Amino acid sequence: MNYQKILEEIELEIQGALEHGKVADYIPALAEVDPYQFAMTITLESGEQFSVGKSKEKFSIQSISKVLAFSLAIDIYSTSLYKRVGVEPSGSAFNSLVQLEYENGIPRNPFINAGAIVVVDALITHFGGNYAALEKVMNFVREISGNADLQFDAIVAKSEMEHASRNLALAQLMKSFNNIENDVHDVVQTYFRQCAISMNTQELSRAMIYLAFDGKDPISKKEFLSEAQAKRVNALMLTCGHYDASGEFAFNVGLPAKSGVGGGIVAVVPNVMSIAVWSPRLNSHGNSHVGTLALQLFTTKTGLSIF
Ligand code: GLN
């Protein structure tokens, strides 16, 4: 298949859609990003990459980082983690509080904010402090991407900390149910720093290829997760990776994938490739409008979906 040609066709076809949607302005630092940008990269088993658009431009990976933290946490906690966070789609917005009260402070899944905050809390407990936990997440992303230079953007993290009321409320509510073990402020700050990791589509697509190959990176040959663990991460990306639009995303795209409010989406085609796409404007569910469209075009043109 001529992947470069397919990506170029997609880049042309999405042009008219670049003005639809809205950048995430509840994090002021993200609102400053040029909303008309687009990039897409695929990484194959051999390490070969194909890209279009601004594939070297870094952006805030935001909720895509929840996959990294969860991958680390399941390796440490195994099944005991599921006492604190479920594995069901929520059908609610990523930052919703409502269900959490009804369900006694146990978030539906690790990819909504409440669930990701619990995962960060579990990492802080395990590694003995918020800085140690953040360092482990950073080292994990550096290792899976083979890029020791990756950093989080302190300006984005600070900007989000200044507008943290809702995430602090989620964490406080869970603390009232004894489902947060550490200081709420520390947990939320660590979560924001993790969300503020900066990567471009080339780096992100390269980093996530372990999930396309049963937890084992086919390029570095390092095993980051067992086959059973990788299956679980992919299942959660398919069912929960796009919040209350996860069904629609599976319906239109048909791949396990995770989005972030920075406008990035990563998707995996099992045993074939990993894909990263970025365009900052979001739909009403907080997922990249053009990113979703580009992935839909990709699976339609190539027939590469899991269904
Ligand atoms: N840091 C963001 C938040 O907590 C992440 C949300 C997202 O990417 N969906 O609101």
Coordinates of C-alpha atoms and ligand atoms in Angstrom, one line a residue:
M1 CA 0.0 0.0 0.0
N2 CA 1.3 3.5 -0.8
Y3 CA 0.9 5.0 2.6
Q4 CA 2.5 8.4 1.7
K5 CA 0.0 8.9 -1.1
I6 CA -3.0 8.0 1.2
L7 CA -1.8 10.4 3.8
E8 CA -1.5 13.1 1.2
E9 CA -5.0 12.5 -0.1
I10 CA -6.2 12.8 3.5
E11 CA -4.4 16.0 4.1
L12 CA -6.1 17.5 1.0
E13 CA -9.5 16.1 2.0
I14 CA -9.5 17.5 5.5
Q15 CA -8.7 21.1 4.5
G16 CA -12.3 22.3 4.4
A17 CA -12.9 20.9 7.9
L18 CA -10.0 22.8 9.5
E19 CA -12.2 25.7 10.5
H20 CA -14.7 23.5 12.4
G21 CA -14.5 23.0 16.1
K22 CA -13.0 25.0 18.9
V23 CA -9.6 24.8 20.7
A24 CA -9.6 23.9 24.4
D25 CA -9.7 27.4 26.0
Y26 CA -10.4 26.2 29.6
I27 CA -6.6 25.8 29.7
P28 CA -5.5 29.3 28.7
A29 CA -2.1 28.2 27.4
L30 CA -3.7 25.8 25.0
A31 CA -6.0 28.6 23.6
E32 CA -2.9 30.3 22.2
V33 CA -2.1 27.5 19.7
D34 CA -2.8 28.2 16.0
P35 CA -6.0 26.3 15.4
Y36 CA -5.5 25.6 11.7
Q37 CA -2.6 23.1 12.1
F38 CA -2.7 19.5 11.1
A39 CA -0.3 16.6 11.2
M40 CA -0.4 12.9 10.8
T41 CA 2.2 10.1 11.1
I42 CA 2.1 6.4 10.9
T43 CA 4.9 4.1 12.2
L44 CA 5.3 0.6 10.8
E45 CA 6.7 -2.5 12.5
S46 CA 10.1 -1.9 10.7
G47 CA 10.2 1.6 12.2
E48 CA 9.6 3.2 8.9
Q49 CA 7.4 6.4 9.2
F50 CA 5.2 8.3 6.8
S51 CA 4.0 11.8 7.7
V52 CA 2.1 14.7 6.4
G53 CA 1.6 18.2 7.8
K54 CA 3.3 19.7 10.8
S55 CA 4.6 16.4 12.1
K56 CA 7.6 18.0 13.8
E57 CA 5.5 20.6 15.7
K58 CA 5.1 19.7 19.4
F59 CA 1.8 19.9 21.1
S60 CA 0.4 19.0 24.5
I61 CA -0.6 15.3 24.6
Q62 CA -3.0 15.9 27.5
S63 CA -5.3 12.9 28.0
I64 CA -3.2 10.6 25.7
S65 CA -0.8 10.6 28.7
K66 CA -3.5 8.6 30.6
V67 CA -2.5 5.6 28.5
L68 CA 1.1 5.9 29.7
A69 CA 0.3 6.2 33.4
F70 CA -2.2 3.3 33.1
S71 CA 0.3 1.1 31.3
L72 CA 2.8 1.8 34.2
A73 CA 0.1 1.2 36.9
I74 CA -1.2 -2.1 35.6
D75 CA 2.3 -3.4 35.5
I76 CA 2.7 -2.5 39.2
Y77 CA -0.7 -3.1 40.7
S78 CA -2.1 -5.9 38.5
T79 CA -5.7 -6.6 39.2
S80 CA -5.8 -4.7 42.6
L81 CA -6.0 -1.5 40.7
Y82 CA -9.5 -2.4 39.5
K83 CA -10.8 -2.0 43.1
R84 CA -10.2 1.7 42.7
V85 CA -11.0 2.3 39.1
G86 CA -13.4 0.4 36.8
V87 CA -13.3 -0.7 33.2
E88 CA -16.7 0.4 31.8
P89 CA -17.4 3.3 29.5
S90 CA -18.8 6.3 31.4
G91 CA -21.2 7.7 28.8
S92 CA -20.3 11.1 30.4
A93 CA -18.0 14.0 29.7
F94 CA -14.3 13.5 30.6
N95 CA -14.5 15.8 33.6
S96 CA -18.0 14.9 34.8
L97 CA -18.7 14.7 38.6
V98 CA -22.2 13.3 38.6
Q99 CA -21.6 9.5 38.3
L100 CA -18.7 9.7 40.8
E101 CA -21.0 10.5 43.7
Y102 CA -23.5 7.7 42.8
E103 CA -20.8 5.2 42.4
N104 CA -19.0 5.9 45.7
G105 CA -15.9 7.6 44.4
I106 CA -14.9 4.8 42.1
P107 CA -14.4 6.2 38.6
R108 CA -15.8 4.2 35.7
N109 CA -12.5 3.9 33.8
P110 CA -8.9 5.1 33.8
F111 CA -9.3 7.4 30.8
I112 CA -11.8 9.8 32.2
N113 CA -10.2 12.5 34.4
A114 CA -11.3 11.0 37.7
G115 CA -9.9 7.6 36.8
A116 CA -6.6 9.1 35.6
I117 CA -6.3 11.0 38.9
V118 CA -6.7 7.8 40.8
V119 CA -4.0 6.1 38.6
V120 CA -1.6 9.0 39.3
D121 CA -2.4 8.7 43.1
A122 CA -1.6 5.0 43.0
L123 CA 1.7 5.8 41.2
I124 CA 2.6 8.4 43.8
T125 CA 1.9 6.0 46.6
H126 CA 3.9 3.2 44.9
F127 CA 6.9 5.4 44.0
G128 CA 6.9 7.3 47.3
G129 CA 6.2 10.8 46.2
N130 CA 4.8 13.1 43.5
Y131 CA 8.1 14.0 41.9
A132 CA 9.2 10.3 41.8
A133 CA 6.0 9.3 40.2
L134 CA 6.2 12.0 37.5
E135 CA 9.8 11.0 36.8
K136 CA 8.7 7.4 36.3
V137 CA 6.0 8.5 33.8
M138 CA 8.6 10.7 32.0
N139 CA 11.1 7.9 31.9
F140 CA 8.4 5.5 30.6
V141 CA 7.5 7.9 27.7
R142 CA 11.2 8.5 27.0
E143 CA 11.8 4.7 26.9
I144 CA 8.9 3.8 24.7
S145 CA 9.7 6.5 22.3
G146 CA 13.5 6.0 22.3
N147 CA 13.8 9.7 22.9
A148 CA 15.5 10.8 26.1
D149 CA 14.8 14.5 25.5
L150 CA 11.0 14.4 26.0
Q151 CA 9.7 17.0 28.6
F152 CA 6.5 18.3 29.9
D153 CA 5.6 21.9 29.2
A154 CA 5.7 23.7 32.6
I155 CA 3.8 26.7 31.2
V156 CA 0.8 24.5 30.2
A157 CA 0.9 22.6 33.5
K158 CA 0.9 25.9 35.4
S159 CA -1.8 27.4 33.3
E160 CA -4.0 24.3 34.0
M161 CA -3.2 24.5 37.8
E162 CA -4.5 28.1 37.8
H163 CA -7.9 26.8 36.4
A164 CA -8.0 23.5 38.3
S165 CA -11.3 23.8 40.2
R166 CA -13.1 20.9 38.5
N167 CA -10.2 18.5 38.7
L168 CA -9.6 19.5 42.3
A169 CA -13.3 18.9 43.0
L170 CA -13.1 15.4 41.4
A171 CA -10.1 14.6 43.5
Q172 CA -11.6 16.0 46.7
L173 CA -14.9 14.0 46.1
M174 CA -12.9 10.8 45.7
K175 CA -10.8 11.6 48.8
S176 CA -14.1 11.8 50.7
F177 CA -14.7 8.2 49.7
N178 CA -11.1 7.2 50.7
N179 CA -10.2 6.7 47.0
I180 CA -7.3 9.2 47.0
E181 CA -4.4 8.4 49.3
N182 CA -2.1 11.4 48.9
D183 CA -2.5 15.2 49.1
V184 CA -5.1 16.3 46.6
H185 CA -3.1 19.3 45.4
D186 CA 0.0 17.2 44.8
V187 CA -2.0 14.5 43.0
V188 CA -3.8 17.0 40.7
Q189 CA -0.5 18.9 40.0
T190 CA 1.3 15.7 39.1
Y191 CA -1.7 14.8 36.8
F192 CA -1.5 18.2 35.1
R193 CA 2.3 17.8 34.5
Q194 CA 1.8 14.4 33.0
C195 CA -0.9 15.8 30.7
A196 CA 1.4 18.6 29.7
I197 CA 4.0 16.3 28.1
S198 CA 5.0 17.8 24.7
M199 CA 5.4 15.6 21.6
N200 CA 4.9 15.8 17.9
T201 CA 3.1 13.2 15.8
Q202 CA 6.3 11.5 14.7
E203 CA 7.3 11.0 18.4
L204 CA 3.9 10.0 19.5
S205 CA 3.3 7.5 16.8
R206 CA 6.7 5.9 17.4
A207 CA 6.1 5.8 21.2
M208 CA 2.7 4.0 21.0
I209 CA 3.7 1.2 18.7
Y210 CA 4.2 -1.2 21.7
L211 CA 0.4 -1.3 21.9
A212 CA 0.0 -2.4 18.3
F213 CA 2.4 -5.4 18.9
D214 CA 1.1 -7.0 22.1
G215 CA 3.1 -4.8 24.5
K216 CA 6.4 -5.4 22.7
D217 CA 8.1 -2.6 20.8
P218 CA 9.0 -4.2 17.4
I219 CA 11.7 -1.7 16.8
S220 CA 13.7 -1.7 20.0
K221 CA 12.5 -5.3 20.8
K222 CA 11.7 -4.2 24.4
E223 CA 8.7 -5.6 26.1
F224 CA 6.7 -2.9 28.0
L225 CA 3.6 -4.9 28.8
S226 CA 2.5 -8.6 28.6
E227 CA 0.2 -9.6 25.8
A228 CA -2.7 -9.8 28.3
Q229 CA -2.0 -6.3 29.6
A230 CA -1.7 -4.8 26.1
K231 CA -5.0 -6.4 25.2
R232 CA -6.6 -4.6 28.2
V233 CA -5.2 -1.2 27.4
N234 CA -6.4 -1.6 23.8
A235 CA -9.8 -2.7 24.9
L236 CA -10.1 0.3 27.1
M237 CA -8.9 2.7 24.4
L238 CA -11.6 1.2 22.1
T239 CA -14.4 1.5 24.7
C240 CA -13.4 4.5 26.7
G241 CA -10.7 6.4 24.7
H242 CA -13.1 9.1 23.5
Y243 CA -15.3 9.5 26.5
D244 CA -19.0 9.8 25.7
A245 CA -18.1 9.7 22.0
S246 CA -16.3 6.4 22.2
G247 CA -19.1 4.5 20.5
E248 CA -19.3 7.0 17.7
F249 CA -15.5 6.9 17.2
A250 CA -15.5 3.0 17.1
F251 CA -18.4 3.2 14.7
N252 CA -16.7 5.7 12.3
V253 CA -13.0 4.7 12.7
G254 CA -13.0 1.2 14.1
L255 CA -9.6 1.3 16.0
P256 CA -8.5 1.4 19.6
A257 CA -7.5 5.1 20.1
K258 CA -7.0 7.8 22.7
S259 CA -7.6 11.5 22.3
G260 CA -6.4 14.5 24.3
V261 CA -7.7 18.1 24.5
G262 CA -4.5 19.3 22.9
G263 CA -6.0 18.0 19.7
G264 CA -3.9 14.8 19.4
I265 CA -5.2 11.3 18.9
V266 CA -3.2 8.0 18.9
A267 CA -4.6 4.9 17.3
V268 CA -3.3 1.4 16.8
V269 CA -3.9 -1.1 14.0
P270 CA -3.0 -4.3 15.8
N271 CA 0.0 -6.1 14.3
V272 CA 0.4 -3.4 11.6
M273 CA 1.1 0.1 12.8
S274 CA 0.5 3.0 15.2
I275 CA -0.9 6.3 14.1
A276 CA -0.8 9.8 15.6
V277 CA -2.8 12.7 14.3
W278 CA -3.1 16.2 15.5
S279 CA -5.3 19.2 14.8
P280 CA -6.2 21.5 17.7
R281 CA -9.8 22.3 17.1
L282 CA -12.1 20.0 19.2
N283 CA -15.7 18.7 18.7
S284 CA -18.2 19.1 21.5
H285 CA -16.9 15.9 23.2
G286 CA -13.4 17.4 23.5
N287 CA -11.9 15.2 20.7
S288 CA -10.0 16.6 17.7
H289 CA -12.5 17.3 15.0
V290 CA -10.1 16.9 12.1
G291 CA -8.1 14.2 13.8
T292 CA -11.2 12.0 14.0
L293 CA -12.1 12.8 10.4
A294 CA -8.5 12.0 9.2
L295 CA -8.6 8.6 11.0
Q296 CA -12.0 7.8 9.6
L297 CA -10.7 8.6 6.1
F298 CA -7.6 6.5 6.8
T299 CA -9.5 3.3 7.8
T300 CA -12.0 3.8 5.0
K301 CA -9.2 4.1 2.3
T302 CA -7.0 1.3 3.6
G303 CA -9.6 -1.1 5.1
L304 CA -7.3 -1.2 8.1
S305 CA -9.7 -1.4 11.0
I306 CA -10.2 -4.1 13.6
F307 CA -13.7 -4.9 12.2
Ligands
GLN1 N1 -5.6 18.0 31.5 C1 -6.9 17.9 30.9 C2 -8.0 18.0 32.0 O1 -7.8 17.5 33.0 C3 -7.0 16.6 30.1 C4 -8.4 16.4 29.5 C5 -8.4 15.8 28.2 O2 -7.4 15.8 27.5 N2 -9.5 15.3 27.8 O3 -9.0 18.6 31.8

